[in-house]
Every structure is written in C-alpha cells, then in structure tokens.
Amino acid sequence: MIRRFITFICMAIVIFTFSAGAQNRWSLELRPGGSFPVKELGDADLTPGFGFEGTVAYRFIGSFCAYAGWGWNRVTADQSFAGPDVRFEETGYVLGVQAMYPFGRSMLKYYVRAGILYNHIETEDSEGEIVDSSPHGLGWQAGAGLAFDITDHLRLTPGLRYRSLSREIDIDNTVVDADLRYLSAGVGIAWRFGRG
C-alpha cells in the first residue's frame, strides 16, 4: 500500500516537473481525513477511522477539472462477521470531475465534485494480518468544500465527501454482502503548477 502511494507521488512529481512552465492547469493534492461510517458493514457496527487520498487534477476548461488518484481508508469494528477487533480497509482508485467557483468577488471559492471508485475491501485481524480481500469493483463518491488560496501555487481545500462501495467478502466460505458507506471529512493541500 505504501509502495503504491510513493510510486504515485513520484510519477506525479515527474509529470508536474515537465509541465511546470505550462498554463497552471495541473495540480497535485494530498488529503488526509477522518472516516465516519453511516451504515453497518454486514452485521458489523463500525467505529470512525481515518485515511488519505492523493490526486492529480487537470483543469480542462474554465472552472472544471478532471482528477484521478489513489486512496486508503480504515474503519474498525469490535465485533463483526469476521471476528473480534477487525479492521476494514478500503483501497483503490478514483476518477472524477470537479467544478470550482468564487463566492462573489472574494478570493474564497467553493467546489463540488463527483467521481467513480475502483476499490476493494481488505479485512484484517487485530494483528494486521489480512483475513480476506474482496475483488476490486465500482463505487462512487460525491463531495463539496471550500478552497483558500495561500499563495499563487498553494491552496487549502477543506471538504466533506460521501463514499459508497458494495463488495462481497468471503469469510470461511461464507459470503457477506458488504456495503461500505461513510462520510470523509478532511483538509486537502493542493499544489498548482505553472503560470496563471
């Protein structure tokens, strides 16, 4: 997991190095945050967790951009179909679009975004050993937030996202339909490249 994230960051740096003199259309964003389940996972009453996401975005016209990236989120359960003290980790990819607009004439902006996920759910025991890993599948996310320009290139993007992923988890030859739904609240740090 960490290797994938480091690879993603290295690739993004290479891409942005070559496009740094371009038209300020590219950005790299890192977003840590809390994960707050809104539904049980199977019979598991989930507790809040945390995660992070890294995305690369390209502003293709006006206020609209397309983004792609990779993320990891973890929630836990004291008791579940997979046993006691279990961690559920959702990892995978995201692809979506975002629109950003200013509030009147102020420098403060707001954004809305929507995207598809291609993720899977790993079930881990209390020692971090993987009990099961579902196949990757499609899910979705929608979100909104604010954007504060700190410098010409640096932007803070606090926001809230709703994420939904349905997968089948096989524990000891018992298949459980797992709908992982949660709110993710965090503050992103976006670095924009090139001239205005």
Tab-separated table of C-alpha atoms in Angstrom:
chain	number	residue	atom	x	y	z
A	1	MET	CA	0.000	0.000	0.000
A	2	ILE	CA	2.703	2.495	0.996
A	3	ARG	CA	4.773	1.498	-2.051
A	4	ARG	CA	1.830	2.263	-4.355
A	5	PHE	CA	1.364	5.657	-2.746
A	6	ILE	CA	5.077	6.515	-3.046
A	7	THR	CA	5.051	5.383	-6.693
A	8	PHE	CA	2.014	7.596	-7.334
A	9	ILE	CA	3.726	10.616	-5.771
A	10	CYS	CA	6.950	10.049	-7.740
A	11	MET	CA	5.043	9.752	-11.017
A	12	ALA	CA	3.082	12.925	-10.242
A	13	ILE	CA	6.292	14.849	-9.495
A	14	VAL	CA	7.799	13.764	-12.816
A	15	ILE	CA	4.655	14.787	-14.717
A	16	PHE	CA	4.492	18.158	-12.993
A	17	THR	CA	8.193	18.839	-13.473
A	18	PHE	CA	7.711	18.641	-17.245
A	19	SER	CA	4.544	20.741	-17.182
A	20	ALA	CA	5.694	23.361	-14.660
A	21	GLY	CA	6.087	26.009	-17.329
A	22	ALA	CA	2.622	25.341	-18.725
A	23	GLN	CA	-0.637	27.147	-18.016
A	24	ASN	CA	-1.286	26.437	-14.325
A	25	ARG	CA	-3.740	23.728	-15.305
A	26	TRP	CA	-2.226	20.899	-13.267
A	27	SER	CA	-2.408	20.292	-9.530
A	28	LEU	CA	-1.368	17.659	-7.040
A	29	GLU	CA	-3.499	17.281	-3.906
A	30	LEU	CA	-2.959	15.263	-0.721
A	31	ARG	CA	-5.991	14.893	1.546
A	32	PRO	CA	-5.851	13.219	4.979
A	33	GLY	CA	-9.072	12.990	6.953
A	34	GLY	CA	-11.468	11.168	9.215
A	35	SER	CA	-13.859	8.445	8.039
A	36	PHE	CA	-17.293	8.334	9.680
A	37	PRO	CA	-19.452	5.280	8.803
A	38	VAL	CA	-23.144	5.927	8.147
A	39	LYS	CA	-24.191	2.262	7.852
A	40	GLU	CA	-23.254	-1.115	9.310
A	41	LEU	CA	-20.967	-3.311	7.214
A	42	GLY	CA	-22.813	-6.633	7.154
A	43	ASP	CA	-23.521	-7.112	10.876
A	44	ALA	CA	-20.514	-5.002	11.923
A	45	ASP	CA	-21.183	-1.798	13.855
A	46	LEU	CA	-18.279	0.306	12.563
A	47	THR	CA	-16.352	2.921	14.515
A	48	PRO	CA	-14.840	6.058	12.945
A	49	GLY	CA	-11.444	5.739	11.310
A	50	PHE	CA	-9.092	7.687	9.098
A	51	GLY	CA	-7.485	7.682	5.683
A	52	PHE	CA	-5.877	9.724	2.941
A	53	GLU	CA	-6.122	10.291	-0.787
A	54	GLY	CA	-3.696	11.640	-3.365
A	55	THR	CA	-4.985	13.008	-6.669
A	56	VAL	CA	-3.675	14.638	-9.804
A	57	ALA	CA	-6.046	17.123	-11.486
A	58	TYR	CA	-6.124	18.832	-14.861
A	59	ARG	CA	-8.233	21.964	-15.393
A	60	PHE	CA	-9.527	21.434	-18.910
A	61	ILE	CA	-11.923	24.366	-19.286
A	62	GLY	CA	-12.853	27.355	-17.129
A	63	SER	CA	-13.803	26.171	-13.649
A	64	PHE	CA	-13.896	22.452	-14.482
A	65	CYS	CA	-11.180	19.897	-13.880
A	66	ALA	CA	-10.795	16.133	-14.111
A	67	TYR	CA	-8.974	14.282	-11.356
A	68	ALA	CA	-7.551	10.804	-10.801
A	69	GLY	CA	-5.788	9.263	-7.836
A	70	TRP	CA	-5.396	6.609	-5.206
A	71	GLY	CA	-6.723	6.400	-1.649
A	72	TRP	CA	-6.776	4.352	1.538
A	73	ASN	CA	-9.351	4.461	4.352
A	74	ARG	CA	-9.704	2.346	7.500
A	75	VAL	CA	-12.628	1.760	9.838
A	76	THR	CA	-12.842	-0.798	12.654
A	77	ALA	CA	-15.367	-2.981	14.463
A	78	ASP	CA	-15.187	-4.518	17.945
A	79	GLN	CA	-17.339	-7.456	16.777
A	80	SER	CA	-18.203	-8.492	13.213
A	81	PHE	CA	-18.825	-11.411	10.854
A	82	ALA	CA	-15.016	-11.621	10.530
A	83	GLY	CA	-14.412	-11.933	14.299
A	84	PRO	CA	-13.446	-9.547	17.108
A	85	ASP	CA	-11.275	-6.432	16.722
A	86	VAL	CA	-11.366	-6.303	12.933
A	87	ARG	CA	-10.128	-3.574	10.613
A	88	PHE	CA	-11.771	-2.925	7.261
A	89	GLU	CA	-9.509	-1.127	4.795
A	90	GLU	CA	-10.812	0.298	1.538
A	91	THR	CA	-8.103	0.941	-1.040
A	92	GLY	CA	-8.112	1.723	-4.712
A	93	TYR	CA	-8.520	4.328	-7.370
A	94	VAL	CA	-10.737	7.332	-8.034
A	95	LEU	CA	-11.617	9.187	-11.244
A	96	GLY	CA	-13.920	12.186	-11.374
A	97	VAL	CA	-14.741	15.776	-12.247
A	98	GLN	CA	-14.824	18.922	-10.146
A	99	ALA	CA	-16.235	22.428	-10.602
A	100	MET	CA	-14.938	25.388	-8.563
A	101	TYR	CA	-16.469	28.868	-8.311
A	102	PRO	CA	-15.713	32.021	-6.300
A	103	PHE	CA	-18.080	33.465	-3.705
A	104	GLY	CA	-18.928	36.761	-5.420
A	105	ARG	CA	-15.775	38.846	-5.748
A	106	SER	CA	-13.965	37.292	-2.801
A	107	MET	CA	-10.866	35.106	-3.003
A	108	LEU	CA	-12.764	32.341	-1.215
A	109	LYS	CA	-14.079	29.619	-3.540
A	110	TYR	CA	-16.341	26.610	-3.219
A	111	TYR	CA	-16.194	23.353	-5.131
A	112	VAL	CA	-18.373	20.359	-5.882
A	113	ARG	CA	-17.074	17.043	-7.179
A	114	ALA	CA	-18.302	13.633	-8.225
A	115	GLY	CA	-16.403	10.524	-9.193
A	116	ILE	CA	-16.253	6.778	-9.552
A	117	LEU	CA	-14.204	4.456	-7.384
A	118	TYR	CA	-12.467	1.245	-8.407
A	119	ASN	CA	-11.715	-0.114	-4.945
A	120	HIS	CA	-11.686	-3.223	-2.810
A	121	ILE	CA	-12.105	-4.012	0.881
A	122	GLU	CA	-9.430	-5.813	2.896
A	123	THR	CA	-10.394	-7.421	6.196
A	124	GLU	CA	-7.574	-7.535	8.756
A	125	ASP	CA	-7.376	-9.035	12.230
A	126	SER	CA	-6.124	-7.139	15.286
A	127	GLU	CA	-2.506	-8.006	14.410
A	128	GLY	CA	-2.776	-6.564	10.909
A	129	GLU	CA	-2.913	-9.926	9.110
A	130	ILE	CA	-5.226	-9.993	6.070
A	131	VAL	CA	-8.202	-12.304	6.662
A	132	ASP	CA	-9.837	-11.632	3.295
A	133	SER	CA	-9.605	-9.261	0.364
A	134	SER	CA	-12.578	-8.655	-1.904
A	135	PRO	CA	-12.102	-8.194	-5.646
A	136	HIS	CA	-11.967	-4.629	-6.953
A	137	GLY	CA	-15.259	-3.147	-8.084
A	138	LEU	CA	-17.022	0.104	-8.868
A	139	GLY	CA	-18.340	2.540	-6.297
A	140	TRP	CA	-18.924	6.271	-6.227
A	141	GLN	CA	-18.238	9.443	-4.297
A	142	ALA	CA	-19.640	12.979	-4.181
A	143	GLY	CA	-18.314	15.904	-2.239
A	144	ALA	CA	-18.189	19.638	-1.650
A	145	GLY	CA	-15.972	22.075	0.164
A	146	LEU	CA	-14.124	25.379	0.229
A	147	ALA	CA	-10.845	26.485	-1.328
A	148	PHE	CA	-8.445	29.022	0.206
A	149	ASP	CA	-5.502	30.245	-1.882
A	150	ILE	CA	-2.492	30.590	0.415
A	151	THR	CA	-0.087	31.551	-2.400
A	152	ASP	CA	-0.259	31.555	-6.196
A	153	HIS	CA	0.532	27.841	-6.142
A	154	LEU	CA	-0.632	26.565	-2.745
A	155	ARG	CA	-4.298	26.015	-1.850
A	156	LEU	CA	-6.098	24.527	1.174
A	157	THR	CA	-9.294	22.612	0.383
A	158	PRO	CA	-11.338	21.576	3.436
A	159	GLY	CA	-14.285	19.447	2.435
A	160	LEU	CA	-16.750	16.660	3.051
A	161	ARG	CA	-17.256	13.588	0.826
A	162	TYR	CA	-19.773	10.766	0.805
A	163	ARG	CA	-18.338	7.444	-0.434
A	164	SER	CA	-20.134	4.209	-1.263
A	165	LEU	CA	-18.696	0.809	-2.229
A	166	SER	CA	-20.525	-2.547	-2.333
A	167	ARG	CA	-18.431	-5.726	-2.439
A	168	GLU	CA	-18.759	-9.392	-1.457
A	169	ILE	CA	-16.480	-10.564	1.337
A	170	ASP	CA	-15.834	-14.305	1.741
A	171	ILE	CA	-15.049	-15.299	5.346
A	172	ASP	CA	-14.612	-19.050	5.970
A	173	ASN	CA	-16.689	-19.922	2.865
A	174	THR	CA	-19.497	-17.588	3.946
A	175	VAL	CA	-20.167	-14.744	1.519
A	176	VAL	CA	-21.259	-11.465	3.095
A	177	ASP	CA	-22.692	-8.591	1.046
A	178	ALA	CA	-20.788	-5.596	2.381
A	179	ASP	CA	-21.918	-2.042	1.697
A	180	LEU	CA	-19.245	0.332	2.951
A	181	ARG	CA	-20.756	3.821	3.211
A	182	TYR	CA	-19.149	6.673	5.076
A	183	LEU	CA	-18.519	10.394	5.234
A	184	SER	CA	-14.946	11.544	4.872
A	185	ALA	CA	-14.032	14.928	6.347
A	186	GLY	CA	-10.593	16.344	5.730
A	187	VAL	CA	-8.390	19.201	4.609
A	188	GLY	CA	-6.534	18.845	1.338
A	189	ILE	CA	-3.315	20.589	0.410
A	190	ALA	CA	-3.122	21.299	-3.331
A	191	TRP	CA	-0.032	22.419	-5.208
A	192	ARG	CA	-0.727	24.063	-8.571
A	193	PHE	CA	1.944	24.200	-11.246
A	194	GLY	CA	2.828	26.735	-13.942
A	195	ARG	CA	1.909	30.324	-14.625
A	196	GLY	CA	-1.616	31.763	-14.309
